PDB file of C-alpha atoms in Angstrom:
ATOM      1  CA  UNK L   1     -10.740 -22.720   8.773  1.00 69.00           C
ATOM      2  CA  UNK L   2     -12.199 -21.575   5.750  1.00 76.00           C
ATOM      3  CA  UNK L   3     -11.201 -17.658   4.846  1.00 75.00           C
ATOM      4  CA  UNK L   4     -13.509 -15.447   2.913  1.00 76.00           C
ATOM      5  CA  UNK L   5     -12.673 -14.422  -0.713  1.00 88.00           C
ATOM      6  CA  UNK L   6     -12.147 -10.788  -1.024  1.00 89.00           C
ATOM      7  CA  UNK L   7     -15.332  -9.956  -2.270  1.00 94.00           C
ATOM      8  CA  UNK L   8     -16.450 -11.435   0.939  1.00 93.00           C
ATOM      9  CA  UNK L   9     -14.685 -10.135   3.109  1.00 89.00           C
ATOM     10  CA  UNK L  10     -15.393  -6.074   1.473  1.00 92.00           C
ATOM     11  CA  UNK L  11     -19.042  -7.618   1.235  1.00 95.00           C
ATOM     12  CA  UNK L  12     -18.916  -7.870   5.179  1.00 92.00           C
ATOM     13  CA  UNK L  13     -17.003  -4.466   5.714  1.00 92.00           C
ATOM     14  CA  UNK L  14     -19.373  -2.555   3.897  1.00 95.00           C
ATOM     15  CA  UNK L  15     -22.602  -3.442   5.009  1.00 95.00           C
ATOM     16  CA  UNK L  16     -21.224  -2.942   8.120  1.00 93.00           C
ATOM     17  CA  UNK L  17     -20.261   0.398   7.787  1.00 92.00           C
ATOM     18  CA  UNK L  18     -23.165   1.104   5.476  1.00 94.00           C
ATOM     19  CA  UNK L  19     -25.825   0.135   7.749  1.00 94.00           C
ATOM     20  CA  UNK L  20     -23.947   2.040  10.373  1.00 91.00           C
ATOM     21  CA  UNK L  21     -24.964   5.083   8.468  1.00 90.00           C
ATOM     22  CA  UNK L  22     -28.165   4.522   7.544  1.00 92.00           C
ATOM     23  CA  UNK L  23     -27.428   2.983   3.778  1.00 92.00           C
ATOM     24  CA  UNK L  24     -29.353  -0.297   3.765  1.00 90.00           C
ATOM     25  CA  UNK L  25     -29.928  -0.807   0.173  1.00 93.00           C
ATOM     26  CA  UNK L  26     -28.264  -4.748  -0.485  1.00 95.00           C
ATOM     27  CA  UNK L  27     -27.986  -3.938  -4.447  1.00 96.00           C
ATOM     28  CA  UNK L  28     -25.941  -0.654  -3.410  1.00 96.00           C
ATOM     29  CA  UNK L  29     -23.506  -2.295  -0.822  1.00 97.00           C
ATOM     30  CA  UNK L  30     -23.183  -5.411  -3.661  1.00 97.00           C
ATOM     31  CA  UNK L  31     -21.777  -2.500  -5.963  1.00 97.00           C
ATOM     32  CA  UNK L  32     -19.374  -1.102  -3.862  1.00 97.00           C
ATOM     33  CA  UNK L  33     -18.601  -4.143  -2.591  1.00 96.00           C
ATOM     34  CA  UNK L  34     -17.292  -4.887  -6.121  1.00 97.00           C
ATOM     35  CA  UNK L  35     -15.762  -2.272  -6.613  1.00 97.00           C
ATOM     36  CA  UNK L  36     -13.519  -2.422  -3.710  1.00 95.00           C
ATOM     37  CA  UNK L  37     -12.403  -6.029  -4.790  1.00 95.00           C
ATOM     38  CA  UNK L  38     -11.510  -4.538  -8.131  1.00 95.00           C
ATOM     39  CA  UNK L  39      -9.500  -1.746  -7.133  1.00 93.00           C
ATOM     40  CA  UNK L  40      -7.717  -3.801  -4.797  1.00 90.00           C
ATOM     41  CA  UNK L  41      -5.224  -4.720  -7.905  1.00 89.00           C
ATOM     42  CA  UNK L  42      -3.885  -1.143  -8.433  1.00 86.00           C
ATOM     43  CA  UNK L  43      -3.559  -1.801 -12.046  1.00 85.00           C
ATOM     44  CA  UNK L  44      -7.557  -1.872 -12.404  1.00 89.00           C
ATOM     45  CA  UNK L  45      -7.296   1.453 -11.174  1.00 87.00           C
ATOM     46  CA  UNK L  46      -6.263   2.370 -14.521  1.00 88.00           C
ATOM     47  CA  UNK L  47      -8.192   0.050 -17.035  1.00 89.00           C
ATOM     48  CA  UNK L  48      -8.518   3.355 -20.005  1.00 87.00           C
ATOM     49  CA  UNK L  49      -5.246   4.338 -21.889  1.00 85.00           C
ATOM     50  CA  UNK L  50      -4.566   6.654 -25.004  1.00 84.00           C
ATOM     51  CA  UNK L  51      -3.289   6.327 -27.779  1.00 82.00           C
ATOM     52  CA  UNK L  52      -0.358   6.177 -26.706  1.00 86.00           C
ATOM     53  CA  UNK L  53      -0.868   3.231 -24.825  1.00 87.00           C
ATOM     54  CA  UNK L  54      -0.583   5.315 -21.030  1.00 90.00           C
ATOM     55  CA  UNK L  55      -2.823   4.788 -18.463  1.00 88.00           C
ATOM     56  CA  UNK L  56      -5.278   7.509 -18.153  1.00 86.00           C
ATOM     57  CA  UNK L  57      -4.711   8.644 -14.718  1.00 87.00           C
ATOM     58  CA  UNK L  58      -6.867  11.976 -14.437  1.00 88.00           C
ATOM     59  CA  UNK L  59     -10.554  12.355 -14.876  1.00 89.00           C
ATOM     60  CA  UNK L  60     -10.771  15.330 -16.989  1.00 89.00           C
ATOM     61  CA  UNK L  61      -8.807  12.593 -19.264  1.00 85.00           C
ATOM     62  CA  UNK L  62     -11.260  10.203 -18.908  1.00 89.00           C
ATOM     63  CA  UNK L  63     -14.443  12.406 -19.628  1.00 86.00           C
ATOM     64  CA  UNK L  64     -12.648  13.331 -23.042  1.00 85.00           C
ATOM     65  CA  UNK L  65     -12.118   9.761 -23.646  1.00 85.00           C
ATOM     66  CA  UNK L  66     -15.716   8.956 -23.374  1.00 82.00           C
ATOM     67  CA  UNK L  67     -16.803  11.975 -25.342  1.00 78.00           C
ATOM     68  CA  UNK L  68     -15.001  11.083 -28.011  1.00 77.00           C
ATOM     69  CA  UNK L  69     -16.095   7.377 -27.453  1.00 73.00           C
ATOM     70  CA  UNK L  70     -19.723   8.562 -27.408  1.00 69.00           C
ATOM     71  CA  UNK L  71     -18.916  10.968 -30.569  1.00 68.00           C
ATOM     72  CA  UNK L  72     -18.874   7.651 -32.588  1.00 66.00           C
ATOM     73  CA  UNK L  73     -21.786   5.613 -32.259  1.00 59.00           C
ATOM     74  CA  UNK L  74     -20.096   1.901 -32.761  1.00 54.00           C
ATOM     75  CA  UNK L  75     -18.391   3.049 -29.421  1.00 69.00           C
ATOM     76  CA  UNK L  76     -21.278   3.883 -27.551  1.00 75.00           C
ATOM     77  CA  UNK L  77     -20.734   0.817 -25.121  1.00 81.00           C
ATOM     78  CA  UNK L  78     -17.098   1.847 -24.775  1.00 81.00           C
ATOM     79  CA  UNK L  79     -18.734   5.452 -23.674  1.00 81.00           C
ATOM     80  CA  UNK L  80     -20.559   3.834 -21.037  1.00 88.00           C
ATOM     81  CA  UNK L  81     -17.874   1.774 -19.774  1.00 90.00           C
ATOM     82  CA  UNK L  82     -15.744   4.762 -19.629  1.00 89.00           C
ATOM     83  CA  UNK L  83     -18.847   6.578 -17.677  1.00 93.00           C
ATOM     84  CA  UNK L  84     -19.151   3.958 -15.234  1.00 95.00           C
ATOM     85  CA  UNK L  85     -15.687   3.570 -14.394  1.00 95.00           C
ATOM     86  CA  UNK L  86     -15.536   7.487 -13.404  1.00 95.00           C
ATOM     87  CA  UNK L  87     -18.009   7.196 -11.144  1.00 97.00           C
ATOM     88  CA  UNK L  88     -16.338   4.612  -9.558  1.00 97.00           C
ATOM     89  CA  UNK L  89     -12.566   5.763  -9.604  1.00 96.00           C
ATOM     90  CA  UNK L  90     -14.381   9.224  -8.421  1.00 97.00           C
ATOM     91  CA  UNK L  91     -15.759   6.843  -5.284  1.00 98.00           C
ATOM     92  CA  UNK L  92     -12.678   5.316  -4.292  1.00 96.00           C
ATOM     93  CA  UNK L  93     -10.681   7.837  -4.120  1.00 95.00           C
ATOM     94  CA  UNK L  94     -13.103  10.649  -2.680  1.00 97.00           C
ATOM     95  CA  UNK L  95     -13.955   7.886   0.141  1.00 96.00           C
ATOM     96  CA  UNK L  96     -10.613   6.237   0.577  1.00 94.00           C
ATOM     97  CA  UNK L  97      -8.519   9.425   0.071  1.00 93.00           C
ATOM     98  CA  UNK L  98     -10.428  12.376   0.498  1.00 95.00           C
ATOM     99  CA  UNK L  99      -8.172  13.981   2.807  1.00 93.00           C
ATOM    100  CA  UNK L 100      -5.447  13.848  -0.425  1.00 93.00           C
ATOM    101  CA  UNK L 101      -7.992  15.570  -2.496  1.00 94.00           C
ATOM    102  CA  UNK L 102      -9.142  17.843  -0.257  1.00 95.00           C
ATOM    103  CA  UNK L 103      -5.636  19.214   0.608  1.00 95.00           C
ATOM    104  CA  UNK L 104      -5.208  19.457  -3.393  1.00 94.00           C
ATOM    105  CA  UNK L 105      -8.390  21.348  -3.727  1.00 96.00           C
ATOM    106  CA  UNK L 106      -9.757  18.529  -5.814  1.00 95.00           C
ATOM    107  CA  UNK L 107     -12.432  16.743  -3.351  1.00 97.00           C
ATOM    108  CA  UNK L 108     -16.020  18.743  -4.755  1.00 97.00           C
ATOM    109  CA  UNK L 109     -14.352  18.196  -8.217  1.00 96.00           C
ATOM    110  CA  UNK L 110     -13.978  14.381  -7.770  1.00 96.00           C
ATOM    111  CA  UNK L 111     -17.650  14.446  -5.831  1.00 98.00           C
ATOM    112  CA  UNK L 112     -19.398  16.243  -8.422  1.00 97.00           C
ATOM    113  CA  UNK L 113     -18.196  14.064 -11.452  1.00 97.00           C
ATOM    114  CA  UNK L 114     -18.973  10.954  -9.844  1.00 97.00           C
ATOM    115  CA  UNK L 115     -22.351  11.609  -9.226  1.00 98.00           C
ATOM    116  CA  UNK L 116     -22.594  12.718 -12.375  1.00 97.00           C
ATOM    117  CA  UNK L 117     -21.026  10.203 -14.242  1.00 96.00           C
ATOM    118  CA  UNK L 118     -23.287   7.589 -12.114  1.00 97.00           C
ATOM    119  CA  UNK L 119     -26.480  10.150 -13.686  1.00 97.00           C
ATOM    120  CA  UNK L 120     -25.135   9.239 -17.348  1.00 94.00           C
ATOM    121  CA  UNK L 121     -25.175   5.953 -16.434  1.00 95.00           C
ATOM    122  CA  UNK L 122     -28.563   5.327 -14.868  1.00 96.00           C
ATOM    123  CA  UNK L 123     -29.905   7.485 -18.111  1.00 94.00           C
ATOM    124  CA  UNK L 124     -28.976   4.923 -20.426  1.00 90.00           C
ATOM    125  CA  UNK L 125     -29.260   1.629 -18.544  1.00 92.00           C
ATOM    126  CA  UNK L 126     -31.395  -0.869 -19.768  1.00 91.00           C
ATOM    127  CA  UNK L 127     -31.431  -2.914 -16.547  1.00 94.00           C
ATOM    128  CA  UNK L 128     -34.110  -1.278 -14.210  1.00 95.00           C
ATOM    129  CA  UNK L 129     -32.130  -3.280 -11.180  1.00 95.00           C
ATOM    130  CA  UNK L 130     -28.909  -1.469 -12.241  1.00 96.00           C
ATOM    131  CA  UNK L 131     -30.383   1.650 -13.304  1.00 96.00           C
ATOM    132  CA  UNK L 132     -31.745   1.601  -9.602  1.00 96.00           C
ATOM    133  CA  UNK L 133     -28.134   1.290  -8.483  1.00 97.00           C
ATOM    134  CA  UNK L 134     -26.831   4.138 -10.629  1.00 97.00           C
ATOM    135  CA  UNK L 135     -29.694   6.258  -9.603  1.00 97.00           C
ATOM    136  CA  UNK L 136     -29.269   5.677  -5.527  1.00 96.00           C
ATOM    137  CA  UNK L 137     -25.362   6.132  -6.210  1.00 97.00           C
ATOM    138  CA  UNK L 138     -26.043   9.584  -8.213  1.00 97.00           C
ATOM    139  CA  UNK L 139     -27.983  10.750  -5.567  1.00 96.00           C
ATOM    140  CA  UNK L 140     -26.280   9.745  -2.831  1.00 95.00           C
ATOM    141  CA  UNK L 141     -22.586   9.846  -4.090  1.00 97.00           C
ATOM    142  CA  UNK L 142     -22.068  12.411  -0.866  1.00 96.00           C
ATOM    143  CA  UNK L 143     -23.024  10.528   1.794  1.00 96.00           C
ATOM    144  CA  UNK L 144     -21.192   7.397   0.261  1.00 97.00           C
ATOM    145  CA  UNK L 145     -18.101   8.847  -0.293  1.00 97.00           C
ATOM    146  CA  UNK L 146     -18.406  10.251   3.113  1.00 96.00           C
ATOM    147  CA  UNK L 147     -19.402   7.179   4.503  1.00 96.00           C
ATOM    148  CA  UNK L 148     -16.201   5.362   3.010  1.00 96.00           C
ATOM    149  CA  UNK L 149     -14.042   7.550   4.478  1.00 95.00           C
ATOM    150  CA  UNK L 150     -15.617   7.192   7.931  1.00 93.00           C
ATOM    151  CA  UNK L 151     -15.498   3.197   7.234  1.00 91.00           C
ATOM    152  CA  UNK L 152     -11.520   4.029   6.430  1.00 90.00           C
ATOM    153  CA  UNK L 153     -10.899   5.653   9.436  1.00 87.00           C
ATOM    154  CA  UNK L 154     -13.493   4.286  12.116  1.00 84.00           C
ATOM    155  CA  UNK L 155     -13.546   0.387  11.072  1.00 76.00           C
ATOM    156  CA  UNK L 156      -9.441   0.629  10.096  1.00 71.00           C
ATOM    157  CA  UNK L 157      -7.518   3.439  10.811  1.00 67.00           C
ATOM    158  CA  UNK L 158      -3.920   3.454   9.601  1.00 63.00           C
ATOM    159  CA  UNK L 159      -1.221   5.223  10.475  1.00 61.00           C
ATOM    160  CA  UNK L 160       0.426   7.589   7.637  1.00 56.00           C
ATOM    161  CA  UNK L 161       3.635   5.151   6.786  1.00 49.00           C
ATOM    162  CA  UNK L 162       1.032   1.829   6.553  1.00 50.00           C
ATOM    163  CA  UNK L 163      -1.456   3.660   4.001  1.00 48.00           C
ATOM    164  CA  UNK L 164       0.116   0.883   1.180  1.00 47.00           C
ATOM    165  CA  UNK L 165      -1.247  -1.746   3.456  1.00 53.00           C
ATOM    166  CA  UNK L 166      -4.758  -1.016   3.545  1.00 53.00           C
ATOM    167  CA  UNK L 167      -6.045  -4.512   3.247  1.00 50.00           C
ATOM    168  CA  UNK L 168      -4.377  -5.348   6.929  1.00 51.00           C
ATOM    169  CA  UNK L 169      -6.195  -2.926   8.666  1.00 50.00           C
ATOM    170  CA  UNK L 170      -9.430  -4.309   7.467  1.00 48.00           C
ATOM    171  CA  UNK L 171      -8.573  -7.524   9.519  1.00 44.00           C
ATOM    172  CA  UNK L 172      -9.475  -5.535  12.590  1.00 45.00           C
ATOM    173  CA  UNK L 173     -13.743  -5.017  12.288  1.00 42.00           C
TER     174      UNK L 173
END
């Protein structure tokens, strides 16, 4: 028996849950897809640093980061990157742990960066496949988010001490 690679397997949970809720766009569910498989290593969580070589953990950190990246124009690309990966730490964690940010106050604050973020990035994509991405994801960065964390407690629920072990409960879909 052959098992699926991660990506395969997060390929399969998400258009299941996607098209579930109405989200049928193949491009979209590809993204998030990704994303999942990335974040899956907690360390990729955390790709941006400063200068002092610590992980920047907070997104108000982040947004300075790629103003200042932006400020200089050789590190426009570095902007970008910085952009995109907002909008998708903003994702993960307002889908897979909104009830954390809601109960610190933080979950419109998380929503309305990443769809913003996701904004900046269609605006200045040159790919009109991924600009299409970035736009749907801007505009529907709600009902994704929300439709994560229905996927996270409808397709595998976990009980409070087994949150670490997310990747078991998506064995049971």
């Amino acid at each position: 028996m052959r098992l699926p690679s991660l990506y395969q397997f997060f390929r399969h949970q998400v258009s299941h849950g996607f098209n579930r809720q109405g989200i049928t766009e193949s491009a979209t569910v590809d993204y998030v897809s990704e994303i999942l498989t990335r974040f899956a290593e907690t360390r990729r969580l955390y790709p941006l640093q400063d200068i002092s070589g610590r992980p920047l953990e907070y997104i108000v950190d982040m947004l300075e980061a790629s103003q200042q990246a932006e400020s200089e124009t050789a590190s426009a690309v570095r902007g970008r990157f910085i952009l995109r990966h907002v909008g998708e730490y903003a994702l993960f964690m307002s889908g897979l742990f909104r009830e954390r940010l809601r109960r610190r106050g933080e979950l419109d604050y998380y929503i309305a960066h990443g769809s913003s973020a996701y904004w900046r990035c269609a605006d200045c994509e040159l790919n009109p496949r991924q600009r299409q991405v970035y736009w749907h994801l801007h505009h529907d960065f709600g009902k994704i988010s929300s439709t994560l964390n229905t996927m996270r407690h409808e397709q595998f629920p976990l009980s409070p001490p087994s949150l670490e072990n997310i990747l078991g409960a998506f064995w049971r879909v």
